[in-house]
């Protein structure tokens, strides 16, 4: 084989052609499934790039909370989640590991998810505020507002079908109301994202850390979780 034949063969192979003449005509669209997969991969990669940009912006955002915290805590789970769980702010364990909901409240959250047959890896878990406030104090309204654009950007990237708000701070940030959870829980709310032209069905319920301190509210929390489970099953 001369040099130019070799080059030509290489060119053909690199073009993805591994065979030419066959016994029956080639069915060009038999692999349309794999092009669907390709679109999913492209979409996933787009989301990864977008979330990286958000994380970079949070890192570069100057805030006094940064001074006392050890690690930035943004999210755990998947960018393809149907449900997004939003808590308040990282605690001591989360600050140590850089991952949300890994301490005692996180363990209870894992149990809550398991109770409605959802795996932690299938959801997107984040917080309103991404740096641990000193001594785990509640974030101020100013801090909530400071971090809200980043939370909204995450919602726009993940495009969840449902949002489950864990506690009063998340409810205040997303539902824009200081109303107590007792008034907000047990019903569906609608969140309208700034960018996406669709409603995201939202539930506000008790924070797992609160449930650990006040187990008498677990029954109500269970009802809220079942509401989510029912809607997810009905809309499958
Ligand atoms: N409490 C929260 O609100 N978020 C965490 O990540 C951990 C505890």
PDB file of C-alpha atoms and ligand atoms in Angstrom:
ATOM      1  CA  UNK A   1       0.000   0.000   0.000  1.00  0.00           C
ATOM      2  CA  UNK A   2       1.479   3.352  -0.954  1.00  0.00           C
ATOM      3  CA  UNK A   3       1.621   6.332   1.355  1.00  0.00           C
ATOM      4  CA  UNK A   4      -1.382   8.170  -0.124  1.00  0.00           C
ATOM      5  CA  UNK A   5      -3.603   5.016   0.056  1.00  0.00           C
ATOM      6  CA  UNK A   6      -2.606   4.643   3.697  1.00  0.00           C
ATOM      7  CA  UNK A   7      -3.468   8.269   4.435  1.00  0.00           C
ATOM      8  CA  UNK A   8      -6.804   7.866   2.660  1.00  0.00           C
ATOM      9  CA  UNK A   9      -7.621   4.755   4.699  1.00  0.00           C
ATOM     10  CA  UNK A  10      -6.761   6.541   7.916  1.00  0.00           C
ATOM     11  CA  UNK A  11      -8.930   9.492   6.917  1.00  0.00           C
ATOM     12  CA  UNK A  12     -11.885   7.168   6.242  1.00  0.00           C
ATOM     13  CA  UNK A  13     -11.385   5.363   9.568  1.00  0.00           C
ATOM     14  CA  UNK A  14     -11.168   8.625  11.462  1.00  0.00           C
ATOM     15  CA  UNK A  15     -14.409   9.726   9.854  1.00  0.00           C
ATOM     16  CA  UNK A  16     -16.116   6.926  11.754  1.00  0.00           C
ATOM     17  CA  UNK A  17     -16.514   4.605   8.761  1.00  0.00           C
ATOM     18  CA  UNK A  18     -15.449   1.131   9.809  1.00  0.00           C
ATOM     19  CA  UNK A  19     -16.983  -0.776   6.893  1.00  0.00           C
ATOM     20  CA  UNK A  20     -18.208   0.126   3.446  1.00  0.00           C
ATOM     21  CA  UNK A  21     -19.923  -2.501   1.270  1.00  0.00           C
ATOM     22  CA  UNK A  22     -22.270  -4.878   3.026  1.00  0.00           C
ATOM     23  CA  UNK A  23     -24.895  -7.488   2.061  1.00  0.00           C
ATOM     24  CA  UNK A  24     -27.910  -5.238   2.665  1.00  0.00           C
ATOM     25  CA  UNK A  25     -28.460  -1.469   2.563  1.00  0.00           C
ATOM     26  CA  UNK A  26     -27.285   0.461   5.593  1.00  0.00           C
ATOM     27  CA  UNK A  27     -30.112   1.638   7.909  1.00  0.00           C
ATOM     28  CA  UNK A  28     -28.984   5.146   8.699  1.00  0.00           C
ATOM     29  CA  UNK A  29     -31.513   5.849  11.452  1.00  0.00           C
ATOM     30  CA  UNK A  30     -31.184   2.605  13.384  1.00  0.00           C
ATOM     31  CA  UNK A  31     -28.971   4.441  15.860  1.00  0.00           C
ATOM     32  CA  UNK A  32     -31.319   7.359  16.512  1.00  0.00           C
ATOM     33  CA  UNK A  33     -31.429   6.195  20.178  1.00  0.00           C
ATOM     34  CA  UNK A  34     -27.740   6.862  20.502  1.00  0.00           C
ATOM     35  CA  UNK A  35     -28.220  10.371  19.109  1.00  0.00           C
ATOM     36  CA  UNK A  36     -30.805  10.918  21.874  1.00  0.00           C
ATOM     37  CA  UNK A  37     -28.172   9.782  24.358  1.00  0.00           C
ATOM     38  CA  UNK A  38     -25.718  12.144  22.731  1.00  0.00           C
ATOM     39  CA  UNK A  39     -28.130  15.035  23.265  1.00  0.00           C
ATOM     40  CA  UNK A  40     -28.442  14.053  26.914  1.00  0.00           C
ATOM     41  CA  UNK A  41     -24.658  14.000  27.262  1.00  0.00           C
ATOM     42  CA  UNK A  42     -24.388  17.434  25.616  1.00  0.00           C
ATOM     43  CA  UNK A  43     -27.133  18.760  27.922  1.00  0.00           C
ATOM     44  CA  UNK A  44     -25.385  17.272  31.004  1.00  0.00           C
ATOM     45  CA  UNK A  45     -22.083  18.818  30.011  1.00  0.00           C
ATOM     46  CA  UNK A  46     -23.782  22.187  29.519  1.00  0.00           C
ATOM     47  CA  UNK A  47     -25.234  21.962  33.010  1.00  0.00           C
ATOM     48  CA  UNK A  48     -21.846  21.029  34.501  1.00  0.00           C
ATOM     49  CA  UNK A  49     -20.215  24.060  32.861  1.00  0.00           C
ATOM     50  CA  UNK A  50     -23.026  26.341  34.024  1.00  0.00           C
ATOM     51  CA  UNK A  51     -22.947  25.114  37.612  1.00  0.00           C
ATOM     52  CA  UNK A  52     -19.154  25.501  37.677  1.00  0.00           C
ATOM     53  CA  UNK A  53     -19.627  29.148  36.697  1.00  0.00           C
ATOM     54  CA  UNK A  54     -22.144  29.660  39.528  1.00  0.00           C
ATOM     55  CA  UNK A  55     -19.760  28.039  42.033  1.00  0.00           C
ATOM     56  CA  UNK A  56     -16.968  30.329  40.795  1.00  0.00           C
ATOM     57  CA  UNK A  57     -19.208  33.392  41.223  1.00  0.00           C
ATOM     58  CA  UNK A  58     -20.132  32.387  44.778  1.00  0.00           C
ATOM     59  CA  UNK A  59     -16.443  31.834  45.569  1.00  0.00           C
ATOM     60  CA  UNK A  60     -15.585  35.280  44.250  1.00  0.00           C
ATOM     61  CA  UNK A  61     -18.480  37.006  45.997  1.00  0.00           C
ATOM     62  CA  UNK A  62     -17.168  39.048  48.914  1.00  0.00           C
ATOM     63  CA  UNK A  63     -19.145  38.389  52.089  1.00  0.00           C
ATOM     64  CA  UNK A  64     -18.315  38.563  55.767  1.00  0.00           C
ATOM     65  CA  UNK A  65     -19.526  34.943  56.171  1.00  0.00           C
ATOM     66  CA  UNK A  66     -16.501  33.785  54.208  1.00  0.00           C
ATOM     67  CA  UNK A  67     -14.134  34.957  56.949  1.00  0.00           C
ATOM     68  CA  UNK A  68     -15.355  32.540  59.604  1.00  0.00           C
ATOM     69  CA  UNK A  69     -16.124  29.550  57.364  1.00  0.00           C
ATOM     70  CA  UNK A  70     -13.724  26.830  56.211  1.00  0.00           C
ATOM     71  CA  UNK A  71     -15.279  25.493  53.033  1.00  0.00           C
ATOM     72  CA  UNK A  72     -17.782  26.642  50.457  1.00  0.00           C
ATOM     73  CA  UNK A  73     -20.826  24.355  50.418  1.00  0.00           C
ATOM     74  CA  UNK A  74     -22.888  24.396  47.238  1.00  0.00           C
ATOM     75  CA  UNK A  75     -24.653  21.193  46.302  1.00  0.00           C
ATOM     76  CA  UNK A  76     -24.886  17.449  46.456  1.00  0.00           C
ATOM     77  CA  UNK A  77     -26.778  15.053  44.194  1.00  0.00           C
ATOM     78  CA  UNK A  78     -27.446  15.366  40.497  1.00  0.00           C
ATOM     79  CA  UNK A  79     -27.968  18.236  38.082  1.00  0.00           C
ATOM     80  CA  UNK A  80     -30.652  16.105  36.407  1.00  0.00           C
ATOM     81  CA  UNK A  81     -32.840  16.005  39.493  1.00  0.00           C
ATOM     82  CA  UNK A  82     -36.626  16.134  39.335  1.00  0.00           C
ATOM     83  CA  UNK A  83     -36.689  17.403  42.914  1.00  0.00           C
ATOM     84  CA  UNK A  84     -34.589  20.066  44.548  1.00  0.00           C
ATOM     85  CA  UNK A  85     -34.276  20.183  48.352  1.00  0.00           C
ATOM     86  CA  UNK A  86     -33.275  23.541  49.783  1.00  0.00           C
ATOM     87  CA  UNK A  87     -32.054  23.994  53.362  1.00  0.00           C
ATOM     88  CA  UNK A  88     -30.817  26.981  55.313  1.00  0.00           C
ATOM     89  CA  UNK A  89     -27.027  27.124  55.543  1.00  0.00           C
ATOM     90  CA  UNK A  90     -24.136  24.724  56.166  1.00  0.00           C
ATOM     91  CA  UNK A  91     -23.506  23.572  59.723  1.00  0.00           C
ATOM     92  CA  UNK A  92     -20.252  22.430  61.317  1.00  0.00           C
ATOM     93  CA  UNK A  93     -19.980  19.074  59.516  1.00  0.00           C
ATOM     94  CA  UNK A  94     -20.959  20.555  56.169  1.00  0.00           C
ATOM     95  CA  UNK A  95     -18.370  23.327  56.628  1.00  0.00           C
ATOM     96  CA  UNK A  96     -15.728  20.688  57.346  1.00  0.00           C
ATOM     97  CA  UNK A  97     -16.547  18.557  54.291  1.00  0.00           C
ATOM     98  CA  UNK A  98     -17.861  21.116  51.793  1.00  0.00           C
ATOM     99  CA  UNK A  99     -21.055  19.089  51.215  1.00  0.00           C
ATOM    100  CA  UNK A 100     -24.594  20.014  52.307  1.00  0.00           C
ATOM    101  CA  UNK A 101     -26.599  17.933  54.753  1.00  0.00           C
ATOM    102  CA  UNK A 102     -23.946  15.475  55.911  1.00  0.00           C
ATOM    103  CA  UNK A 103     -24.351  15.958  59.687  1.00  0.00           C
ATOM    104  CA  UNK A 104     -27.180  14.745  61.930  1.00  0.00           C
ATOM    105  CA  UNK A 105     -29.822  16.762  60.033  1.00  0.00           C
ATOM    106  CA  UNK A 106     -28.463  15.288  56.810  1.00  0.00           C
ATOM    107  CA  UNK A 107     -28.816  11.764  58.165  1.00  0.00           C
ATOM    108  CA  UNK A 108     -32.446  12.466  58.969  1.00  0.00           C
ATOM    109  CA  UNK A 109     -32.917  13.943  55.489  1.00  0.00           C
ATOM    110  CA  UNK A 110     -31.522  10.707  54.007  1.00  0.00           C
ATOM    111  CA  UNK A 111     -34.108   8.745  56.016  1.00  0.00           C
ATOM    112  CA  UNK A 112     -36.889  11.091  54.876  1.00  0.00           C
ATOM    113  CA  UNK A 113     -35.867  10.522  51.249  1.00  0.00           C
ATOM    114  CA  UNK A 114     -35.666   6.758  51.717  1.00  0.00           C
ATOM    115  CA  UNK A 115     -39.154   6.788  53.261  1.00  0.00           C
ATOM    116  CA  UNK A 116     -40.577   8.024  49.948  1.00  0.00           C
ATOM    117  CA  UNK A 117     -38.329   5.768  47.858  1.00  0.00           C
ATOM    118  CA  UNK A 118     -36.023   8.466  46.611  1.00  0.00           C
ATOM    119  CA  UNK A 119     -32.258   8.012  46.547  1.00  0.00           C
ATOM    120  CA  UNK A 120     -30.109  10.917  47.691  1.00  0.00           C
ATOM    121  CA  UNK A 121     -28.147  10.650  44.421  1.00  0.00           C
ATOM    122  CA  UNK A 122     -31.365  11.297  42.463  1.00  0.00           C
ATOM    123  CA  UNK A 123     -32.107  14.721  43.965  1.00  0.00           C
ATOM    124  CA  UNK A 124     -30.338  18.077  44.076  1.00  0.00           C
ATOM    125  CA  UNK A 125     -29.595  19.272  47.610  1.00  0.00           C
ATOM    126  CA  UNK A 126     -28.495  22.798  48.382  1.00  0.00           C
ATOM    127  CA  UNK A 127     -28.885  25.658  50.857  1.00  0.00           C
ATOM    128  CA  UNK A 128     -29.965  29.289  50.703  1.00  0.00           C
ATOM    129  CA  UNK A 129     -26.605  30.457  52.065  1.00  0.00           C
ATOM    130  CA  UNK A 130     -23.406  28.715  50.974  1.00  0.00           C
ATOM    131  CA  UNK A 131     -20.991  29.619  53.774  1.00  0.00           C
ATOM    132  CA  UNK A 132     -21.522  28.534  57.385  1.00  0.00           C
ATOM    133  CA  UNK A 133     -22.751  31.445  59.547  1.00  0.00           C
ATOM    134  CA  UNK A 134     -20.735  31.857  62.773  1.00  0.00           C
ATOM    135  CA  UNK A 135     -22.002  29.549  65.542  1.00  0.00           C
ATOM    136  CA  UNK A 136     -24.713  28.279  63.189  1.00  0.00           C
ATOM    137  CA  UNK A 137     -26.751  31.426  63.646  1.00  0.00           C
ATOM    138  CA  UNK A 138     -29.755  31.945  61.362  1.00  0.00           C
ATOM    139  CA  UNK A 139     -28.807  33.885  58.222  1.00  0.00           C
ATOM    140  CA  UNK A 140     -30.041  37.482  58.240  1.00  0.00           C
ATOM    141  CA  UNK A 141     -32.473  38.771  55.592  1.00  0.00           C
ATOM    142  CA  UNK A 142     -29.544  40.659  54.016  1.00  0.00           C
ATOM    143  CA  UNK A 143     -27.535  37.437  53.768  1.00  0.00           C
ATOM    144  CA  UNK A 144     -30.533  35.591  52.300  1.00  0.00           C
ATOM    145  CA  UNK A 145     -30.860  38.299  49.645  1.00  0.00           C
ATOM    146  CA  UNK A 146     -27.127  38.278  49.012  1.00  0.00           C
ATOM    147  CA  UNK A 147     -27.180  34.586  48.092  1.00  0.00           C
ATOM    148  CA  UNK A 148     -30.625  34.418  46.476  1.00  0.00           C
ATOM    149  CA  UNK A 149     -29.416  35.139  42.911  1.00  0.00           C
ATOM    150  CA  UNK A 150     -27.061  32.134  43.100  1.00  0.00           C
ATOM    151  CA  UNK A 151     -29.911  29.923  44.321  1.00  0.00           C
ATOM    152  CA  UNK A 152     -32.130  31.159  41.496  1.00  0.00           C
ATOM    153  CA  UNK A 153     -29.369  30.443  38.999  1.00  0.00           C
ATOM    154  CA  UNK A 154     -29.076  26.882  40.330  1.00  0.00           C
ATOM    155  CA  UNK A 155     -32.837  26.389  39.936  1.00  0.00           C
ATOM    156  CA  UNK A 156     -32.599  27.612  36.334  1.00  0.00           C
ATOM    157  CA  UNK A 157     -29.775  25.196  35.584  1.00  0.00           C
ATOM    158  CA  UNK A 158     -31.287  22.120  37.242  1.00  0.00           C
ATOM    159  CA  UNK A 159     -34.849  22.887  36.070  1.00  0.00           C
ATOM    160  CA  UNK A 160     -36.435  20.729  38.768  1.00  0.00           C
ATOM    161  CA  UNK A 161     -40.108  19.811  38.508  1.00  0.00           C
ATOM    162  CA  UNK A 162     -40.539  20.136  42.256  1.00  0.00           C
ATOM    163  CA  UNK A 163     -38.887  22.084  45.051  1.00  0.00           C
ATOM    164  CA  UNK A 164     -39.024  20.942  48.669  1.00  0.00           C
ATOM    165  CA  UNK A 165     -38.135  23.741  51.077  1.00  0.00           C
ATOM    166  CA  UNK A 166     -36.615  22.637  54.357  1.00  0.00           C
ATOM    167  CA  UNK A 167     -37.385  25.207  57.033  1.00  0.00           C
ATOM    168  CA  UNK A 168     -38.373  28.829  57.385  1.00  0.00           C
ATOM    169  CA  UNK A 169     -35.266  30.382  55.818  1.00  0.00           C
ATOM    170  CA  UNK A 170     -35.710  28.434  52.564  1.00  0.00           C
ATOM    171  CA  UNK A 171     -39.441  29.229  52.582  1.00  0.00           C
ATOM    172  CA  UNK A 172     -38.719  32.923  53.111  1.00  0.00           C
ATOM    173  CA  UNK A 173     -36.156  32.992  50.289  1.00  0.00           C
ATOM    174  CA  UNK A 174     -38.192  31.129  47.675  1.00  0.00           C
ATOM    175  CA  UNK A 175     -41.776  32.023  48.577  1.00  0.00           C
ATOM    176  CA  UNK A 176     -40.849  35.613  49.552  1.00  0.00           C
ATOM    177  CA  UNK A 177     -42.858  35.536  52.747  1.00  0.00           C
ATOM    178  CA  UNK A 178     -42.045  35.632  56.442  1.00  0.00           C
ATOM    179  CA  UNK A 179     -45.169  33.479  57.194  1.00  0.00           C
ATOM    180  CA  UNK A 180     -44.571  30.643  59.647  1.00  0.00           C
ATOM    181  CA  UNK A 181     -44.211  27.102  58.326  1.00  0.00           C
ATOM    182  CA  UNK A 182     -47.371  26.118  60.167  1.00  0.00           C
ATOM    183  CA  UNK A 183     -49.224  28.350  57.704  1.00  0.00           C
ATOM    184  CA  UNK A 184     -47.222  27.398  54.609  1.00  0.00           C
ATOM    185  CA  UNK A 185     -46.901  23.623  54.922  1.00  0.00           C
ATOM    186  CA  UNK A 186     -49.422  21.032  53.802  1.00  0.00           C
ATOM    187  CA  UNK A 187     -50.178  22.673  50.463  1.00  0.00           C
ATOM    188  CA  UNK A 188     -48.639  23.259  47.075  1.00  0.00           C
ATOM    189  CA  UNK A 189     -47.090  26.587  46.146  1.00  0.00           C
ATOM    190  CA  UNK A 190     -45.800  27.660  42.761  1.00  0.00           C
ATOM    191  CA  UNK A 191     -42.366  29.070  42.150  1.00  0.00           C
ATOM    192  CA  UNK A 192     -41.860  31.024  38.959  1.00  0.00           C
ATOM    193  CA  UNK A 193     -38.246  31.024  37.949  1.00  0.00           C
ATOM    194  CA  UNK A 194     -36.835  34.203  36.446  1.00  0.00           C
ATOM    195  CA  UNK A 195     -35.595  32.467  33.324  1.00  0.00           C
ATOM    196  CA  UNK A 196     -37.681  29.347  32.844  1.00  0.00           C
ATOM    197  CA  UNK A 197     -41.123  29.948  31.552  1.00  0.00           C
ATOM    198  CA  UNK A 198     -42.807  27.372  33.738  1.00  0.00           C
ATOM    199  CA  UNK A 199     -44.128  26.819  37.238  1.00  0.00           C
ATOM    200  CA  UNK A 200     -42.190  24.709  39.669  1.00  0.00           C
ATOM    201  CA  UNK A 201     -44.454  23.011  42.206  1.00  0.00           C
ATOM    202  CA  UNK A 202     -43.118  23.775  45.651  1.00  0.00           C
ATOM    203  CA  UNK A 203     -43.690  22.487  49.182  1.00  0.00           C
ATOM    204  CA  UNK A 204     -42.475  24.213  52.329  1.00  0.00           C
ATOM    205  CA  UNK A 205     -41.978  21.925  55.315  1.00  0.00           C
ATOM    206  CA  UNK A 206     -39.993  21.529  58.502  1.00  0.00           C
ATOM    207  CA  UNK A 207     -36.205  21.463  58.602  1.00  0.00           C
ATOM    208  CA  UNK A 208     -34.723  18.105  59.682  1.00  0.00           C
ATOM    209  CA  UNK A 209     -32.689  19.829  62.443  1.00  0.00           C
ATOM    210  CA  UNK A 210     -35.967  21.210  63.831  1.00  0.00           C
ATOM    211  CA  UNK A 211     -37.536  17.734  63.608  1.00  0.00           C
ATOM    212  CA  UNK A 212     -34.651  16.318  65.649  1.00  0.00           C
ATOM    213  CA  UNK A 213     -35.406  18.854  68.384  1.00  0.00           C
ATOM    214  CA  UNK A 214     -39.191  18.658  68.064  1.00  0.00           C
ATOM    215  CA  UNK A 215     -40.138  15.132  66.941  1.00  0.00           C
ATOM    216  CA  UNK A 216     -43.848  15.873  67.449  1.00  0.00           C
ATOM    217  CA  UNK A 217     -43.703  17.660  64.061  1.00  0.00           C
ATOM    218  CA  UNK A 218     -42.499  14.525  62.240  1.00  0.00           C
ATOM    219  CA  UNK A 219     -46.068  13.467  61.454  1.00  0.00           C
ATOM    220  CA  UNK A 220     -46.729  16.728  59.587  1.00  0.00           C
ATOM    221  CA  UNK A 221     -43.393  16.436  57.798  1.00  0.00           C
ATOM    222  CA  UNK A 222     -44.307  12.887  56.743  1.00  0.00           C
ATOM    223  CA  UNK A 223     -47.597  14.174  55.297  1.00  0.00           C
ATOM    224  CA  UNK A 224     -45.696  16.772  53.269  1.00  0.00           C
ATOM    225  CA  UNK A 225     -43.292  14.148  51.958  1.00  0.00           C
ATOM    226  CA  UNK A 226     -46.191  11.915  50.968  1.00  0.00           C
ATOM    227  CA  UNK A 227     -47.760  14.854  49.087  1.00  0.00           C
ATOM    228  CA  UNK A 228     -44.582  15.102  47.046  1.00  0.00           C
ATOM    229  CA  UNK A 229     -44.432  11.355  46.483  1.00  0.00           C
ATOM    230  CA  UNK A 230     -48.052  11.236  45.321  1.00  0.00           C
ATOM    231  CA  UNK A 231     -47.634  14.052  42.825  1.00  0.00           C
ATOM    232  CA  UNK A 232     -44.428  12.520  41.480  1.00  0.00           C
ATOM    233  CA  UNK A 233     -46.143   9.154  41.022  1.00  0.00           C
ATOM    234  CA  UNK A 234     -49.260  10.709  39.472  1.00  0.00           C
ATOM    235  CA  UNK A 235     -47.179  12.702  36.989  1.00  0.00           C
ATOM    236  CA  UNK A 236     -44.908   9.826  35.954  1.00  0.00           C
TER     237      UNK A 236
HETATM  238  N1  LIG B   1     -28.720  22.513  57.885  1.00  0.00           N
HETATM  239  C1  LIG B   1     -28.925  23.093  56.691  1.00  0.00           C
HETATM  240  O1  LIG B   1     -29.834  23.894  56.524  1.00  0.00           O
HETATM  241  N2  LIG B   1     -28.120  22.774  55.706  1.00  0.00           N
HETATM  242  C2  LIG B   1     -27.152  21.887  55.812  1.00  0.00           C
HETATM  243  O2  LIG B   1     -26.479  21.653  54.823  1.00  0.00           O
HETATM  244  C3  LIG B   1     -26.965  21.272  57.054  1.00  0.00           C
HETATM  245  C4  LIG B   1     -27.752  21.607  58.079  1.00  0.00           C
END
